CSV table of C-alpha atoms and ligand atoms in Angstrom, one decimal:
chain,number,residue,atom,x,y,z
A,18,UNK,CA,-17.4,-14.4,-9.6
A,19,UNK,CA,-17.5,-15.8,-6.0
A,20,UNK,CA,-20.7,-15.7,-3.8
A,21,UNK,CA,-21.0,-13.1,-1.1
A,22,UNK,CA,-19.1,-14.5,2.0
A,23,UNK,CA,-19.8,-14.4,5.7
A,24,UNK,CA,-18.1,-11.0,6.0
A,25,UNK,CA,-20.8,-9.4,4.0
A,26,UNK,CA,-18.1,-7.8,1.9
A,27,UNK,CA,-18.8,-8.4,-1.8
A,28,UNK,CA,-18.3,-5.0,-3.4
A,29,UNK,CA,-14.9,-3.5,-2.9
A,30,UNK,CA,-13.7,0.0,-3.7
A,31,UNK,CA,-10.0,0.9,-4.0
A,32,UNK,CA,-9.1,4.6,-3.9
A,33,UNK,CA,-5.9,5.2,-5.8
A,34,UNK,CA,-4.3,3.0,-8.5
A,35,UNK,CA,-0.6,3.7,-7.9
A,36,UNK,CA,1.9,1.1,-6.9
A,37,UNK,CA,-0.1,-0.1,-3.9
A,38,UNK,CA,-3.6,0.6,-5.1
A,39,UNK,CA,-3.1,-1.4,-8.3
A,40,UNK,CA,-1.7,-4.4,-6.4
A,41,UNK,CA,-4.6,-4.2,-3.9
A,42,UNK,CA,-7.2,-4.0,-6.7
A,43,UNK,CA,-5.5,-6.9,-8.5
A,44,UNK,CA,-5.7,-9.3,-5.4
A,45,UNK,CA,-9.3,-8.2,-4.8
A,46,UNK,CA,-10.3,-8.9,-8.4
A,47,UNK,CA,-8.3,-12.2,-8.3
A,48,UNK,CA,-10.4,-13.2,-5.3
A,49,UNK,CA,-13.5,-12.8,-7.6
A,50,UNK,CA,-14.7,-9.6,-5.8
A,51,UNK,CA,-16.5,-6.9,-7.7
A,52,UNK,CA,-13.7,-4.3,-7.5
A,53,UNK,CA,-14.2,-0.6,-8.4
A,54,UNK,CA,-11.0,1.5,-8.7
A,55,UNK,CA,-10.9,5.3,-8.4
A,56,UNK,CA,-8.2,7.6,-9.7
A,57,UNK,CA,-8.1,11.3,-10.1
A,58,UNK,CA,-7.7,11.3,-13.9
A,59,UNK,CA,-8.1,9.1,-16.9
A,60,UNK,CA,-4.4,9.2,-17.4
A,61,UNK,CA,-3.7,7.9,-13.9
A,62,UNK,CA,-6.4,5.3,-14.4
A,63,UNK,CA,-4.8,4.1,-17.7
A,64,UNK,CA,-1.4,3.8,-16.0
A,65,UNK,CA,-2.9,1.8,-13.1
A,66,UNK,CA,-4.9,-0.4,-15.4
A,67,UNK,CA,-1.7,-1.1,-17.4
A,68,UNK,CA,0.1,-2.0,-14.2
A,69,UNK,CA,-2.6,-4.5,-13.2
A,70,UNK,CA,-2.6,-6.0,-16.7
A,71,UNK,CA,1.2,-6.4,-16.7
A,72,UNK,CA,1.2,-8.0,-13.3
A,73,UNK,CA,-1.6,-10.4,-14.3
A,74,UNK,CA,0.3,-11.3,-17.5
A,75,UNK,CA,3.4,-11.9,-15.4
A,76,UNK,CA,1.4,-14.1,-13.0
A,77,UNK,CA,0.2,-16.2,-16.0
A,78,UNK,CA,3.8,-16.4,-17.3
A,79,UNK,CA,5.0,-17.6,-13.9
A,80,UNK,CA,2.2,-20.2,-13.8
A,81,UNK,CA,0.6,-18.7,-10.7
A,82,UNK,CA,-2.8,-18.3,-12.5
A,83,UNK,CA,-4.1,-19.5,-15.9
A,84,UNK,CA,-5.4,-17.3,-18.7
A,85,UNK,CA,-9.1,-17.9,-17.7
A,86,UNK,CA,-8.3,-16.7,-14.2
A,87,UNK,CA,-6.5,-13.6,-15.5
A,88,UNK,CA,-9.5,-12.8,-17.7
A,89,UNK,CA,-11.9,-13.3,-14.8
A,90,UNK,CA,-9.9,-10.9,-12.7
A,91,UNK,CA,-9.9,-8.3,-15.4
A,92,UNK,CA,-13.7,-8.7,-15.8
A,93,UNK,CA,-14.1,-8.2,-12.0
A,94,UNK,CA,-12.5,-4.7,-12.3
A,95,UNK,CA,-14.1,-1.4,-13.1
A,96,UNK,CA,-12.5,2.0,-13.1
A,97,UNK,CA,-13.9,5.5,-12.4
A,98,UNK,CA,-12.8,9.0,-11.8
A,99,UNK,CA,-15.9,9.7,-9.8
A,100,UNK,CA,-15.8,8.8,-6.1
A,101,UNK,CA,-19.6,9.1,-5.9
A,102,UNK,CA,-19.7,5.7,-7.6
A,103,UNK,CA,-18.5,4.2,-4.3
A,104,UNK,CA,-22.1,4.6,-3.0
A,105,UNK,CA,-22.8,0.8,-3.1
A,106,UNK,CA,-19.4,-0.4,-1.8
A,107,UNK,CA,-19.3,-2.7,1.3
A,108,UNK,CA,-15.6,-1.9,1.9
A,109,UNK,CA,-13.3,0.9,0.8
A,110,UNK,CA,-9.6,0.5,0.8
A,111,UNK,CA,-7.9,3.9,0.5
A,112,UNK,CA,-4.5,3.8,-1.1
A,113,UNK,CA,-3.9,7.5,-2.0
A,114,UNK,CA,-0.4,9.1,-1.6
A,115,UNK,CA,0.9,9.4,2.0
A,116,UNK,CA,-0.5,12.9,2.5
A,117,UNK,CA,-2.5,13.4,5.7
A,118,UNK,CA,-4.7,16.3,4.5
A,119,UNK,CA,-5.5,14.4,1.3
A,120,UNK,CA,-6.4,11.2,3.1
A,121,UNK,CA,-8.6,13.1,5.6
A,122,UNK,CA,-10.4,14.6,2.7
A,123,UNK,CA,-10.9,11.2,1.0
A,124,UNK,CA,-12.3,9.7,4.3
A,125,UNK,CA,-14.8,12.6,4.6
A,126,UNK,CA,-15.9,12.0,1.0
A,127,UNK,CA,-16.2,8.2,1.5
A,128,UNK,CA,-18.2,8.7,4.6
A,129,UNK,CA,-20.7,11.0,2.7
A,130,UNK,CA,-20.9,8.8,-0.3
A,131,UNK,CA,-21.0,5.2,1.0
A,132,UNK,CA,-24.7,4.5,1.8
A,133,UNK,CA,-24.6,1.2,3.6
A,134,UNK,CA,-24.7,1.7,7.4
A,135,UNK,CA,-22.4,-1.4,7.7
A,136,UNK,CA,-19.8,-0.2,5.2
A,137,UNK,CA,-16.2,-0.4,6.3
A,138,UNK,CA,-13.7,2.3,5.5
A,139,UNK,CA,-10.0,1.2,5.6
A,140,UNK,CA,-6.7,2.8,4.8
A,141,UNK,CA,-3.5,1.4,3.4
A,142,UNK,CA,-1.6,4.2,5.0
A,143,UNK,CA,1.9,3.2,6.3
A,144,UNK,CA,2.1,5.7,9.1
A,145,UNK,CA,-0.8,8.2,9.3
A,146,UNK,CA,-2.8,7.8,12.5
A,147,UNK,CA,-6.0,5.8,11.9
A,148,UNK,CA,-7.7,7.9,14.7
A,149,UNK,CA,-7.3,11.0,12.5
A,150,UNK,CA,-8.9,9.3,9.5
A,151,UNK,CA,-11.7,8.0,11.7
A,152,UNK,CA,-12.3,11.4,13.1
A,153,UNK,CA,-12.9,12.7,9.5
A,154,UNK,CA,-16.0,10.5,9.3
A,155,UNK,CA,-19.3,10.1,11.2
A,156,UNK,CA,-18.5,6.4,11.8
A,157,UNK,CA,-15.0,6.1,13.3
A,158,UNK,CA,-16.0,2.7,14.8
A,159,UNK,CA,-16.0,1.3,11.2
A,160,UNK,CA,-12.6,2.8,10.2
A,161,UNK,CA,-9.3,0.9,10.5
A,162,UNK,CA,-5.9,0.4,8.9
A,163,UNK,CA,-5.5,-2.4,6.4
A,164,UNK,CA,-1.9,-2.2,5.3
A,165,UNK,CA,-0.5,-4.2,2.4
A,166,UNK,CA,3.1,-4.8,1.2
A,167,UNK,CA,4.6,-4.2,-2.2
A,168,UNK,CA,4.5,-6.2,-4.5
A,169,UNK,CA,1.0,-6.9,-3.2
A,170,UNK,CA,0.4,-10.0,-5.4
A,171,UNK,CA,3.6,-11.6,-4.1
A,172,UNK,CA,3.8,-10.6,-0.4
A,173,UNK,CA,0.8,-12.0,1.5
A,174,UNK,CA,1.0,-10.0,4.7
A,175,UNK,CA,-1.4,-7.4,5.9
A,176,UNK,CA,-1.3,-5.4,9.1
A,177,UNK,CA,-4.6,-4.8,10.8
A,178,UNK,CA,-4.7,-1.5,12.7
A,179,UNK,CA,-7.7,-0.7,14.8
A,180,UNK,CA,-7.9,2.8,16.3
A,181,UNK,CA,-8.9,3.3,19.9
A,182,UNK,CA,-12.5,3.4,18.8
A,183,UNK,CA,-12.7,0.8,16.0
A,184,UNK,CA,-15.4,-1.7,17.0
A,185,UNK,CA,-14.7,-5.3,17.6
A,186,UNK,CA,-17.2,-6.3,14.9
A,187,UNK,CA,-15.4,-4.1,12.3
A,188,UNK,CA,-12.1,-5.7,13.2
A,189,UNK,CA,-13.6,-9.2,13.0
A,190,UNK,CA,-15.1,-8.5,9.6
A,191,UNK,CA,-11.9,-7.0,8.1
A,192,UNK,CA,-9.8,-9.8,9.5
A,193,UNK,CA,-12.2,-12.4,8.0
A,194,UNK,CA,-12.1,-10.6,4.7
A,195,UNK,CA,-8.2,-10.5,4.7
A,196,UNK,CA,-7.8,-14.1,5.7
A,197,UNK,CA,-10.7,-15.4,3.6
A,198,UNK,CA,-11.1,-14.1,0.1
A,199,UNK,CA,-7.8,-12.2,0.0
A,200,UNK,CA,-5.8,-15.2,1.5
A,201,UNK,CA,-3.5,-12.9,3.6
A,202,UNK,CA,-1.5,-13.6,6.7
A,203,UNK,CA,-2.6,-11.1,9.3
A,204,UNK,CA,-0.7,-9.3,12.0
A,205,UNK,CA,-2.2,-6.7,14.4
A,206,UNK,CA,-0.7,-3.5,15.4
A,207,UNK,CA,-1.7,-0.6,17.7
A,208,UNK,CA,-2.4,2.7,16.0
A,209,UNK,CA,1.2,4.0,16.2
A,210,UNK,CA,3.1,5.6,13.3
A,211,UNK,CA,4.7,3.0,11.2
A,212,UNK,CA,2.8,0.1,12.8
A,213,UNK,CA,5.0,-3.0,13.2
A,214,UNK,CA,6.8,-3.3,9.8
A,215,UNK,CA,7.6,0.2,8.9
A,216,UNK,CA,8.6,1.2,12.4
A,217,UNK,CA,11.4,-1.5,12.0
A,218,UNK,CA,12.0,-1.2,8.3
A,219,UNK,CA,12.3,2.6,7.8
A,220,UNK,CA,15.1,3.3,10.3
A,221,UNK,CA,17.0,0.5,8.6
A,222,UNK,CA,16.6,2.1,5.2
A,223,UNK,CA,17.5,5.5,6.6
A,224,UNK,CA,20.6,4.1,8.2
A,225,UNK,CA,21.7,2.8,4.8
A,226,UNK,CA,21.0,6.2,3.2
A,227,UNK,CA,23.2,7.8,5.9
A,228,UNK,CA,25.9,5.2,5.3
A,229,UNK,CA,25.9,6.1,1.6
A,230,UNK,CA,25.6,9.8,2.2
A,231,UNK,CA,28.6,9.9,4.5
A,232,UNK,CA,30.8,8.0,2.1
A,233,UNK,CA,31.0,5.0,4.4
A,234,UNK,CA,30.2,2.6,1.6
A,235,UNK,CA,28.9,2.5,-2.0
A,236,UNK,CA,25.2,1.7,-2.6
A,237,UNK,CA,26.1,-1.6,-4.4
A,238,UNK,CA,28.2,-2.7,-1.5
A,239,UNK,CA,25.6,-1.7,1.1
A,240,UNK,CA,23.0,-3.7,-0.8
A,241,UNK,CA,25.3,-6.7,-1.5
A,242,UNK,CA,26.1,-6.8,2.1
A,243,UNK,CA,22.5,-7.4,3.1
A,244,UNK,CA,21.6,-9.6,0.2
A,245,UNK,CA,24.6,-11.9,0.4
A,246,UNK,CA,25.4,-11.5,4.1
A,247,UNK,CA,21.9,-11.7,5.5
A,248,UNK,CA,19.9,-13.3,2.7
A,249,UNK,CA,17.5,-10.4,2.3
A,250,UNK,CA,15.8,-10.6,-1.1
A,251,UNK,CA,17.0,-7.0,-1.9
A,252,UNK,CA,19.3,-4.5,-0.2
A,253,UNK,CA,18.0,-1.4,1.7
A,254,UNK,CA,18.7,1.1,-1.1
A,255,UNK,CA,17.2,-1.1,-3.8
A,256,UNK,CA,14.2,-1.6,-1.5
A,257,UNK,CA,13.9,2.2,-1.1
A,258,UNK,CA,13.8,2.5,-4.9
A,259,UNK,CA,11.2,-0.3,-5.0
A,260,UNK,CA,8.9,1.4,-2.3
A,261,UNK,CA,9.4,4.8,-3.8
A,262,UNK,CA,11.7,7.5,-2.2
A,263,UNK,CA,8.7,9.8,-1.8
A,264,UNK,CA,6.8,7.2,0.2
A,265,UNK,CA,9.9,6.3,2.2
A,266,UNK,CA,10.4,10.0,3.0
A,267,UNK,CA,6.7,10.5,3.9
A,268,UNK,CA,6.7,7.5,6.3
A,269,UNK,CA,10.0,8.7,7.9
A,270,UNK,CA,8.5,12.1,8.4
A,271,UNK,CA,5.4,10.6,10.1
A,272,UNK,CA,7.6,8.4,12.3
A,273,UNK,CA,9.8,11.4,13.3
A,274,UNK,CA,6.7,13.6,13.9
A,275,UNK,CA,5.3,11.0,16.3
A,276,UNK,CA,8.4,9.7,18.2
A,277,UNK,CA,10.9,12.6,17.8
A,278,UNK,CA,13.7,9.9,17.7
A,279,UNK,CA,16.8,10.8,15.6
A,280,UNK,CA,16.8,7.4,14.0
A,281,UNK,CA,13.6,8.3,12.2
A,282,UNK,CA,14.8,11.7,11.0
A,283,UNK,CA,15.1,11.7,7.2
A,284,UNK,CA,18.7,12.3,6.0
A,285,UNK,CA,19.1,15.4,3.7
A,286,UNK,CA,20.1,13.2,0.7
A,287,UNK,CA,16.7,11.4,0.8
A,288,UNK,CA,14.9,14.8,0.9
A,289,UNK,CA,17.0,16.2,-1.9
A,290,UNK,CA,16.5,13.2,-4.1
A,291,UNK,CA,12.7,13.5,-3.7
A,292,UNK,CA,12.8,17.2,-4.4
A,293,UNK,CA,14.8,16.4,-7.6
A,294,UNK,CA,12.2,13.9,-8.7
A,295,UNK,CA,14.5,10.9,-8.2
A,296,UNK,CA,11.7,8.7,-6.7
A,297,UNK,CA,13.2,5.3,-7.6
A,298,UNK,CA,11.6,2.6,-9.8
A,299,UNK,CA,8.5,4.7,-10.5
A,300,UNK,CA,10.4,7.5,-12.2
A,301,UNK,CA,13.3,5.4,-13.6
A,302,UNK,CA,15.9,6.7,-11.2
A,303,UNK,CA,16.6,6.7,-7.5
A,304,UNK,CA,19.7,5.1,-6.0
A,305,UNK,CA,19.9,3.1,-9.2
A,306,UNK,CA,18.7,3.5,-12.8
A,307,UNK,CA,15.6,1.4,-13.7
A,308,UNK,CA,14.1,0.4,-17.0
A,309,UNK,CA,10.4,-0.3,-17.7
A,310,UNK,CA,7.5,-0.1,-15.2
B,424,3HC,N1,1.8,-12.2,-9.5
B,424,3HC,C1,2.0,-13.3,-8.8
B,424,3HC,N2,3.3,-13.8,-8.5
B,424,3HC,C2,4.3,-13.1,-9.0
B,424,3HC,C3,4.2,-12.0,-9.8
B,424,3HC,C4,2.8,-11.5,-10.0
B,424,3HC,N3,2.6,-10.5,-10.8
B,424,3HC,N4,5.4,-11.5,-10.1
B,424,3HC,C5,6.3,-12.4,-9.6
B,424,3HC,N5,5.6,-13.3,-8.9
B,424,3HC,C6,6.2,-14.4,-8.1
B,424,3HC,C7,7.2,-15.2,-8.9
B,424,3HC,O1,6.6,-16.2,-9.6
B,424,3HC,C8,8.1,-15.7,-7.8
B,424,3HC,O2,7.4,-16.8,-7.1
B,424,3HC,P1,8.2,-18.2,-6.7
B,424,3HC,O3,9.2,-17.8,-5.8
B,424,3HC,O4,7.1,-19.0,-6.2
B,424,3HC,O5,8.8,-18.7,-8.0
B,424,3HC,C9,8.2,-14.6,-6.8
B,424,3HC,O6,7.0,-13.8,-7.0
B,424,3HC,C10,9.4,-13.7,-7.0
B,424,3HC,O7,9.4,-13.1,-8.3
B,424,3HC,P2,10.6,-12.8,-9.3
B,424,3HC,O8,11.4,-14.1,-9.5
B,424,3HC,O9,10.1,-12.1,-10.5
B,424,3HC,O10,11.4,-11.7,-8.6
B,424,3HC,P3,12.5,-11.7,-7.5
B,424,3HC,O11,12.8,-13.1,-7.1
B,424,3HC,O12,13.6,-10.9,-8.1
B,424,3HC,O13,11.8,-11.0,-6.3
B,424,3HC,C11,10.6,-9.3,-5.2
B,424,3HC,C12,11.3,-9.7,-6.5
B,424,3HC,C13,9.3,-10.1,-4.9
B,424,3HC,C14,10.3,-7.8,-5.3
B,424,3HC,C15,11.6,-9.6,-4.0
B,424,3HC,O14,12.9,-9.0,-4.3
B,424,3HC,C16,11.2,-9.1,-2.7
B,424,3HC,O15,10.3,-9.7,-2.1
B,424,3HC,N6,11.7,-8.0,-2.2
B,424,3HC,C17,11.4,-7.3,-1.0
B,424,3HC,C18,10.2,-6.5,-1.1
B,424,3HC,C19,9.8,-5.9,0.2
B,424,3HC,O16,10.5,-5.9,1.2
B,424,3HC,N7,8.6,-5.2,0.1
B,424,3HC,C20,8.1,-4.6,1.3
B,424,3HC,C21,8.2,-3.1,1.1
B,424,3HC,S1,7.5,-2.3,2.5
B,424,3HC,C22,6.0,-1.9,2.0
B,424,3HC,O17,5.5,-2.3,1.0
B,424,3HC,C23,5.2,-1.2,3.0
B,424,3HC,C24,5.0,0.3,2.6
B,424,3HC,O18,4.1,0.8,3.5
B,424,3HC,C25,6.3,1.1,2.5
């Protein structure tokens, strides 16, 4: 376990242990931080714990960490279905589904529960205004976006997103935490839907969905085009499956609501696939069939 660092952030709480939350919890625990993870049910916690375990095992197999480091990370993690246990946390990272009403509720609860006056409340949201999350608390100066990328243990970027009222001190502490213990590369974005990366990425994915929907080209050809023609690690439709079509749709809806630009409007095929439960890798089928977790 590492010593408390200059940021004063030693106890971390992660809200949600889905695709993103499990990755965030894993990198926090791998940094030696006391990491408490919340999920709504024991079943969701078991799934999240399994995801973290699998990823740590994969990291050992790939020679990224040794077995002792894996075991230390597992020992740094605790799991709960009671958000009241976040009372002693120095930093909360909310990684609940992209549902504004839900996130607003979570921030209200975190504000009530977290007792330290210096506690920082951050969100991994991709597109929901940080200002709205801050307004759900009594300490909006200590609320900001801290946006990770999937797979979190592999992609080392975070976007820091202060709202108009986030204090300079809070921004400095969150940056020092991201660059220090979490060893992330940091970019800063204004509090605009999509921030930097999704404002660029989502219209690209939506264009690929429209291309497939209109019969312009087959999914495999669209993806091969970008992998082999532009050296992207995966094509846009495989990437949508990887992110989750529900999350992709939710981010597109937030972008469209904010900018009213047609390029952000979700194509009907994407909405229908989400309505049919074809969410990509997480449900085993999206634009492609997937096996395993
Ligand atoms: N822990 C640590 N390292 C791991 C690991 C783990 N659990 N699993 C894999 N790795 C490492 C591997 O060792 C390898 O490292 P190396 O290059 O040094 O050898 C590297 O990660 C790649 O792993 P793999 O060989 O298993 O896999 P691929 O080469 O097939 O890559 C991928 C898979 C990393 C998913 C790659 O295809 C990729 O980066 N795709 C793009 C993903 C992307 O764009 N994500 C962003 C989505 S947007 C987002 O998240 C924001 C949200 O708001 C929507």
